[in-house]
Tab-separated table of C-alpha atoms in Angstrom:
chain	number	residue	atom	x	y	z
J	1	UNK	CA	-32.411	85.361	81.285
J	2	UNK	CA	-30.541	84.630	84.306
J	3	UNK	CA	-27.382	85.908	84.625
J	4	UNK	CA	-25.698	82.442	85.648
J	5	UNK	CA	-22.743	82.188	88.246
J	6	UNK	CA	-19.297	82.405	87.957
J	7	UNK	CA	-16.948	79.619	88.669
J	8	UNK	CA	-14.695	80.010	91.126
J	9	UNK	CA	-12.400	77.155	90.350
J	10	UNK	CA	-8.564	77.688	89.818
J	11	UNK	CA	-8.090	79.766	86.565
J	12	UNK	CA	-11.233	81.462	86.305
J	13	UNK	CA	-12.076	85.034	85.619
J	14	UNK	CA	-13.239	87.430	88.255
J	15	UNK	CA	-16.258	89.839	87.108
J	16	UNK	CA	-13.667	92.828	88.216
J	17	UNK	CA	-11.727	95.265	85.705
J	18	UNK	CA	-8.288	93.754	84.792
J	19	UNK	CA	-6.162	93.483	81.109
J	20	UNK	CA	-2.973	91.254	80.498
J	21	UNK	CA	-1.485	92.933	77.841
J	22	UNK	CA	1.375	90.889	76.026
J	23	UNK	CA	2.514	90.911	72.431
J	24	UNK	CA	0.637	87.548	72.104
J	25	UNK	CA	-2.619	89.699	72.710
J	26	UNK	CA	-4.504	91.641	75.041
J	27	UNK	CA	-7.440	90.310	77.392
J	28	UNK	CA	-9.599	92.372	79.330
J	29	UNK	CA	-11.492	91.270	82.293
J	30	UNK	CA	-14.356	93.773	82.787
J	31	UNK	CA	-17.195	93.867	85.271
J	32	UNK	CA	-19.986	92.655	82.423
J	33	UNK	CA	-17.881	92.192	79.504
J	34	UNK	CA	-14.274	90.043	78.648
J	35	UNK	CA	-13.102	91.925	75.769
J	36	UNK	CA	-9.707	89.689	73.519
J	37	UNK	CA	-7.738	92.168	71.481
J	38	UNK	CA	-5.200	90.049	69.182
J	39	UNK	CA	-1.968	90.430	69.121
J	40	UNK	CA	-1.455	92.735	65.717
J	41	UNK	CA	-4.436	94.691	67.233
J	42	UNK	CA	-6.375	93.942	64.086
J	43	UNK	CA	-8.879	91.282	65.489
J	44	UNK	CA	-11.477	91.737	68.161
J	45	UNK	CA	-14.105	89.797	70.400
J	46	UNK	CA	-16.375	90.554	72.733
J	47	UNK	CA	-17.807	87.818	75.446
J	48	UNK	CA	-21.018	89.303	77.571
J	49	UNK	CA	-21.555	87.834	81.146
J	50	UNK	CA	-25.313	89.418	80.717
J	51	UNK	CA	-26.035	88.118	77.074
J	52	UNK	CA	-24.811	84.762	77.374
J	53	UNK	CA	-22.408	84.693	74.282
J	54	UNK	CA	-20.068	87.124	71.704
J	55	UNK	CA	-21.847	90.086	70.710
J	56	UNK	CA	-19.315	91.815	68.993
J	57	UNK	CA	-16.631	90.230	66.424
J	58	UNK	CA	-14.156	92.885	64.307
J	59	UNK	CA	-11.696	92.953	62.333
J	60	UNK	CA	-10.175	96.530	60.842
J	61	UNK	CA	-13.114	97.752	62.838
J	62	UNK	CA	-15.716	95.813	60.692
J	63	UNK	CA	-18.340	94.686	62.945
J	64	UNK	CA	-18.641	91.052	61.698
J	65	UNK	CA	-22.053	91.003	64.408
J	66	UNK	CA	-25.232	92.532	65.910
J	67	UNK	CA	-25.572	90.825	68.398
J	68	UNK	CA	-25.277	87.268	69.703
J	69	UNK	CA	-25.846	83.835	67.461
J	70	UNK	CA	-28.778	82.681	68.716
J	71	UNK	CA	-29.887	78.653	69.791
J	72	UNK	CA	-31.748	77.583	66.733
J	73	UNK	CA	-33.665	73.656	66.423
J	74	UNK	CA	-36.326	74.887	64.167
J	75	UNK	CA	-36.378	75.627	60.461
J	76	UNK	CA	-39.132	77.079	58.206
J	77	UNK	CA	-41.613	75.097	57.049
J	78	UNK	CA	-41.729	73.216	53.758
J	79	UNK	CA	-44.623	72.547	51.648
J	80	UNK	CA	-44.401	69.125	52.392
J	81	UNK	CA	-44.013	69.774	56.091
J	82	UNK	CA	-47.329	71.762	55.873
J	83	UNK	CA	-48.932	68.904	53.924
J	84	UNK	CA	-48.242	66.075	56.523
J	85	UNK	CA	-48.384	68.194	59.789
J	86	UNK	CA	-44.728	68.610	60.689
J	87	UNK	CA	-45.500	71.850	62.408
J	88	UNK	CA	-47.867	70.099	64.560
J	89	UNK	CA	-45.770	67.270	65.577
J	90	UNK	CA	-42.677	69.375	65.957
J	91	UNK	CA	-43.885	72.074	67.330
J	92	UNK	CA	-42.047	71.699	70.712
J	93	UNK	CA	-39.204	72.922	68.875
J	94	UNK	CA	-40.407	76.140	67.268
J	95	UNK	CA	-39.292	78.546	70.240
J	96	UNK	CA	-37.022	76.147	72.180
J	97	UNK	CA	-33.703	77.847	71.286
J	98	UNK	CA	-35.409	81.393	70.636
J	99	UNK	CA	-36.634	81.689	74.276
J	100	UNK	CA	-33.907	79.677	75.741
J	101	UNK	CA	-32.688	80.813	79.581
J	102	UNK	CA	-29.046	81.008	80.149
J	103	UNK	CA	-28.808	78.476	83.414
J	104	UNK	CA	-25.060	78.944	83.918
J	105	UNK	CA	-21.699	80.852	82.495
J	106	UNK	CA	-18.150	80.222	83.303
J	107	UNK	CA	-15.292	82.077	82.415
J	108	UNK	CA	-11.296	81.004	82.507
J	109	UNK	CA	-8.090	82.545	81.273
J	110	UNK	CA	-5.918	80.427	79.595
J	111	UNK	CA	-2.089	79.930	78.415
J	112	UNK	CA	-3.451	81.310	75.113
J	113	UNK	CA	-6.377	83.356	75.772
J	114	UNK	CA	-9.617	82.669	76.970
J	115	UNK	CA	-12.578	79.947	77.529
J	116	UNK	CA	-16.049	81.193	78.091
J	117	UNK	CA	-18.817	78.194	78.837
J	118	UNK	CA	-22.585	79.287	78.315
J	119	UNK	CA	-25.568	76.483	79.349
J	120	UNK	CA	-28.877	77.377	78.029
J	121	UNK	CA	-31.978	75.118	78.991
J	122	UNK	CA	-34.280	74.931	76.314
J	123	UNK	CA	-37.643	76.358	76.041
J	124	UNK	CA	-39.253	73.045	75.543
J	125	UNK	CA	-40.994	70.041	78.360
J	126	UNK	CA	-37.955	68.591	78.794
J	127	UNK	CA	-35.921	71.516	78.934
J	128	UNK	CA	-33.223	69.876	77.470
J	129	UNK	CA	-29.805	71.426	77.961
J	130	UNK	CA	-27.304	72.810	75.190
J	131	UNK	CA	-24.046	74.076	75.864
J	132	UNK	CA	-22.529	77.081	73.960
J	133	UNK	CA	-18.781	77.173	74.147
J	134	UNK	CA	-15.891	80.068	73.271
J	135	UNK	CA	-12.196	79.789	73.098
J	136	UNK	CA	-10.761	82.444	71.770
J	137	UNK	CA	-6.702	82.316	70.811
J	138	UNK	CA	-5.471	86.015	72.293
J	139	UNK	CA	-2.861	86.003	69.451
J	140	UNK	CA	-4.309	85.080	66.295
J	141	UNK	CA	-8.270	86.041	67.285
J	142	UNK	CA	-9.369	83.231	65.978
J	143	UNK	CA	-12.478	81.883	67.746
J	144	UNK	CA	-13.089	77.451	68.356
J	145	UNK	CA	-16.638	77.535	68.902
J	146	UNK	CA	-18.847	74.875	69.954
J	147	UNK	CA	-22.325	74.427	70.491
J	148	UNK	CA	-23.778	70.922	71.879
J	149	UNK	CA	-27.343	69.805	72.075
J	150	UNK	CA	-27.499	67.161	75.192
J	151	UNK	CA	-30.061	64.887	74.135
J	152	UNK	CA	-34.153	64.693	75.252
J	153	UNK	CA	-36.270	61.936	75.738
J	154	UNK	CA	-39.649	61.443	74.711
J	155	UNK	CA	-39.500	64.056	72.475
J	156	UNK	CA	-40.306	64.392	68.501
J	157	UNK	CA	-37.825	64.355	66.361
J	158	UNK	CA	-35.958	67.502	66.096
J	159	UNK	CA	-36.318	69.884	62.860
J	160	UNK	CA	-32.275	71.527	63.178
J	161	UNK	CA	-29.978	71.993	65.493
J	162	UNK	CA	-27.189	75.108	65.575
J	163	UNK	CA	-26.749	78.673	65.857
J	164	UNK	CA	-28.485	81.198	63.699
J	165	UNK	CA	-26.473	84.777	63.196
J	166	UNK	CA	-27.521	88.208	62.619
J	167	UNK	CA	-25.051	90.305	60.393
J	168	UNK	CA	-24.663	93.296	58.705
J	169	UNK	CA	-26.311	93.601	55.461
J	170	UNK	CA	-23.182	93.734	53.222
J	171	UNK	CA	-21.910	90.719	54.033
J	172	UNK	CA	-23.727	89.090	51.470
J	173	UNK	CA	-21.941	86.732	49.708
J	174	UNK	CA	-21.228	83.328	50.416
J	175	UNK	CA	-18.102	81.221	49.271
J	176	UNK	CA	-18.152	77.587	50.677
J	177	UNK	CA	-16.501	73.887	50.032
J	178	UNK	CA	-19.114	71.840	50.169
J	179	UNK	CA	-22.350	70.504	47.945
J	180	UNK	CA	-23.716	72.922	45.816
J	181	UNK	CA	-23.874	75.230	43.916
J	182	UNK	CA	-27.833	74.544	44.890
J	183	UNK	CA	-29.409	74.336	48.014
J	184	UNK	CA	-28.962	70.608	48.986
J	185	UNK	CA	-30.722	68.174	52.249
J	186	UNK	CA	-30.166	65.267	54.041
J	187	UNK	CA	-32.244	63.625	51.003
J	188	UNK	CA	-31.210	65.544	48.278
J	189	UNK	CA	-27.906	65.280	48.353
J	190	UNK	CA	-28.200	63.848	44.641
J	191	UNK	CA	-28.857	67.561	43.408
J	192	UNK	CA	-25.410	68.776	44.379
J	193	UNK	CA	-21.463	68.149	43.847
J	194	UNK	CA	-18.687	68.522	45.947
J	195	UNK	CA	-16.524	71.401	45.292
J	196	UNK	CA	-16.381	75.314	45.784
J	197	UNK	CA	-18.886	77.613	45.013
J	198	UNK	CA	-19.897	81.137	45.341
J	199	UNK	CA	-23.577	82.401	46.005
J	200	UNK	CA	-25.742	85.125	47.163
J	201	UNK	CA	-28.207	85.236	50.181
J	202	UNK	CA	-30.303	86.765	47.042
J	203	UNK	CA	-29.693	83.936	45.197
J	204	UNK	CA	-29.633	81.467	47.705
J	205	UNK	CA	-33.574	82.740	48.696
J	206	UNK	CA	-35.422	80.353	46.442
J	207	UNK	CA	-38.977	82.489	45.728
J	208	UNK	CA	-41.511	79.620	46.519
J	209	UNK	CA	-45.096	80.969	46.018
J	210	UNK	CA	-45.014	80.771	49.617
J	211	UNK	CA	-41.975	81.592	51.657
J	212	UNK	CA	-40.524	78.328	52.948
J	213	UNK	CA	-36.811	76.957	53.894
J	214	UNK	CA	-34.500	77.220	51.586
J	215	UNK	CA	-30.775	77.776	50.550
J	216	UNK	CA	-29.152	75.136	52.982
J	217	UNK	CA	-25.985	73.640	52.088
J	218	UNK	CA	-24.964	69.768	53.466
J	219	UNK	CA	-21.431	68.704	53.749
J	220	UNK	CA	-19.959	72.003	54.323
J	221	UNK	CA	-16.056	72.219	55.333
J	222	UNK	CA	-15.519	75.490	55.631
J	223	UNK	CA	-17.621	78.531	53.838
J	224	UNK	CA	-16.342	82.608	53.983
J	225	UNK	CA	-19.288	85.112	54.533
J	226	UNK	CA	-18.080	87.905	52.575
J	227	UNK	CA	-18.838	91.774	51.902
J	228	UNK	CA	-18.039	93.345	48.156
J	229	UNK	CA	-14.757	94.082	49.091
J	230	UNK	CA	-14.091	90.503	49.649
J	231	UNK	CA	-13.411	91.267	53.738
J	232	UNK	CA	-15.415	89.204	56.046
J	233	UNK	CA	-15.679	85.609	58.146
J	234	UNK	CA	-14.152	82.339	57.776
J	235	UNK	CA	-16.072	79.048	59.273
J	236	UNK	CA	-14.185	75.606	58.810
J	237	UNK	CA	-14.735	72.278	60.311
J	238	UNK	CA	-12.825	71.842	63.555
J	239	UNK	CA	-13.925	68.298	64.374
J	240	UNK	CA	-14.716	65.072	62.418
J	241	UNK	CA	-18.115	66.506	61.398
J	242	UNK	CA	-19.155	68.202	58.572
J	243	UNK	CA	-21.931	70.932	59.009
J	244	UNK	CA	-24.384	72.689	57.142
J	245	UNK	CA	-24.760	76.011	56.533
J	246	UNK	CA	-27.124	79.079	54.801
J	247	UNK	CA	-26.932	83.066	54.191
J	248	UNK	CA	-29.897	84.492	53.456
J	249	UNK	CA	-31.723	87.627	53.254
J	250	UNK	CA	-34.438	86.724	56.134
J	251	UNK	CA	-34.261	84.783	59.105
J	252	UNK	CA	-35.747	81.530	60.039
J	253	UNK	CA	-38.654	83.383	61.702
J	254	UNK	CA	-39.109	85.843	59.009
J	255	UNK	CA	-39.544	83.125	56.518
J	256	UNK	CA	-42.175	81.326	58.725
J	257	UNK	CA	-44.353	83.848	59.314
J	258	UNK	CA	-45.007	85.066	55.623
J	259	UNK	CA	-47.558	83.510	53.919
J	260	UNK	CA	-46.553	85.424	50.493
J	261	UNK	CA	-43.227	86.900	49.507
J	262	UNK	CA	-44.708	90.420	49.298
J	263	UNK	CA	-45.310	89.849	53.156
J	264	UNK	CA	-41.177	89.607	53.539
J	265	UNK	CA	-39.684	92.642	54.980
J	266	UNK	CA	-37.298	95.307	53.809
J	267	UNK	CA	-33.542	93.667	53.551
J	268	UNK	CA	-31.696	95.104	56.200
J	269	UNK	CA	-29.774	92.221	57.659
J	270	UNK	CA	-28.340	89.062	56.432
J	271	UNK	CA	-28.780	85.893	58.729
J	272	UNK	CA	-26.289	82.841	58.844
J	273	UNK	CA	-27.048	79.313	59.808
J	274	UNK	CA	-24.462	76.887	60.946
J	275	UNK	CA	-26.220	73.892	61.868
J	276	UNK	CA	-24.585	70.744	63.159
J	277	UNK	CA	-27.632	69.502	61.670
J	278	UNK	CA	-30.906	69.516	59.754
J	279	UNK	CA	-33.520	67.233	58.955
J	280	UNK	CA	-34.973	66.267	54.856
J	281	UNK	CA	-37.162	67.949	53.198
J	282	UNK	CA	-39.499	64.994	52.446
J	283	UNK	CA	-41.736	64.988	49.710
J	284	UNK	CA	-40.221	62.010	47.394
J	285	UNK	CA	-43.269	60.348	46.079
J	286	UNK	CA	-45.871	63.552	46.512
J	287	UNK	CA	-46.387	66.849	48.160
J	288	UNK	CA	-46.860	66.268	51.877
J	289	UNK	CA	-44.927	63.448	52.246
J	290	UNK	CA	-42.749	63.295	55.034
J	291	UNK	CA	-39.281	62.777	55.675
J	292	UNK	CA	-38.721	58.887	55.645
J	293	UNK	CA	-36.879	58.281	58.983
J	294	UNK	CA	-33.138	57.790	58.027
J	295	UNK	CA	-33.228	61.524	57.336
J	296	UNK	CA	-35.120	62.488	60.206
J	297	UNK	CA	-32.846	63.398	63.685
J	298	UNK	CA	-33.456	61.858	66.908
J	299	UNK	CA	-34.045	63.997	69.816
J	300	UNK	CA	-32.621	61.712	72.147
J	301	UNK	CA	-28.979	61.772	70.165
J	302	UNK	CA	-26.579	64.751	71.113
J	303	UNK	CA	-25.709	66.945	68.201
J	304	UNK	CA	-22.387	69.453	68.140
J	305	UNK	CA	-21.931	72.026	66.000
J	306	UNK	CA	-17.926	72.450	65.707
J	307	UNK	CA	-16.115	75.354	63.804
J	308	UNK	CA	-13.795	77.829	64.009
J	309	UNK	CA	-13.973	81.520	63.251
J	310	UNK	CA	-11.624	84.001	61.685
J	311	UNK	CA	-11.967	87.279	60.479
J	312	UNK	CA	-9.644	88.673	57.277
């Protein structure tokens, strides 16, 4: 990836060595990192000029991350997708956000902390542009994180849209206000209530005959990703928008390429999807039947994924 420009505009960051230490916080300006310490020293984040996002989140010294949360507009395929082709007609989307190339990065200090921009073009035809945005609040820690997908024309319509998140194994259990307590779509909303519930990635991995997506959750306003001791990460709605979200055992990819769940891999992370977005899962009349259209998205809408983050 490219390792985009630096603005130069009033209130931007220079890529030289520098901290502001105050007892709202502590930001420091380094030559490929901006590291935010908050202001009871408890909370911190890690923005990377070179890796085009955070790559390190921590709280007490718990590592809430392994490395950056990665463009996602793809999701495993369903039994009905396999049955009417979805993988064919989508399949401009499959590696669009996992081979995107960071175009451009800028980086401002703030009243309150700091803003750092990321624009990826897409790996796709159209090379549609998404936008990857950080504020972090130098006092509290607390991250407002946006990610917006710009729109592309001509273009099938897209499976997801959001951020997919590799963390440490133990942080395994999920807690979230939103339908459930089973997995629920953009048409099958029926199968779930509104309310809070508490679930597994275990349990959240459905074991289809053959590995497939599974565990999502529609409506979400805010969900805690949570280790045994009950420490972990806090997502809540910062806009109007609701968004989805799943913690599972395997990642999108992982999931895709087995053909049999003996074919999975050893557990050894757990992966978190916050998607501002995600299309049905079809199949209302038969197996193979698509999505009907109102639950299909439009690749020529924009789609933002809007949170924020804190650790406890």
């Amino acid at each position: 990836a490219s390792a985009g420009t630096d603005s130069t505009a009033s209130g931007a960051i220079p890529p030289t060595a520098d901290s502001d230490t105050s007892d709202t916080g502590t930001v420091t300006v380094g030559r490929w990192n901006i590291g935010v310490v908050s202001g009871d020293g408890r909370t911190e984040a890690l923005l990377s000029r070179t890796q085009g996002g955070m790559v390190s989140f921590k709280r007490d010294g718990r590592e809430m991350m392994l490395r950056r949360p990665a463009i996602t507009c793809f999701r495993p395929l369903t039994d009905n997708d396999r049955g009417n082709g979805s993988g064919f007609d989508r399949v401009r989307w499959f590696g669009a956000g996992r081979y995107a190339r960071m175009a451009n990065q800028q980086f401002s200090q703030t009243e309150t902390g700091v803003i750092a921009e990321y624009t990826y073009t897409l790996a796709e035809p159209g090379e549609t542009q998404v936008a990857v945005r950080y504020e972090v609040d130098a006092a509290s820690g607390r991250v407002h994180l946006t990610a917006r997908y710009a729109g592309a024309t001509d273009a099938p319509t897209l499976p997801a849209f959001g951020l997919e998140w590799t963390l440490p194994k133990q942080y395994e259990n999920l807690r979230f206000y939103g339908l459930g307590p089973e997995e629920t779509y953009r048409d099958r909303l029926h199968g779930g209530k509104l309310g809070i519930f508490e679930r597994t990635a275990a349990e959240d991995n459905a074991p289809y005959l053959v590995p497939q997506e599974t565990g999502n959750h529609e409506d979400v306003r805010w969900a805690e990703v949570l280790d045994a001791q009950g420490h972990g990460m806090r997502i809540s709605q910062a806009g109007s928008e609701h968004f989805a979200a799943s913690l599972l055992p395997y990642s999108s990819l992982m999931l895709e390429e087995a053909t049999h769940q003996n074919e999975l891999p050893p557990v050894r992370h757990t992966f978190l999807r916050l998607l501002a977005a995600q299309m049905g899962v079809g199949g209302d009349d038969s197996w193979g039947a698509p999505v009907h259209e109102q639950y299909q998205l439009p690749a020529d809408r924009a789609y933002t994924l809007d949170v924020n983050l804190e650790l406890f």
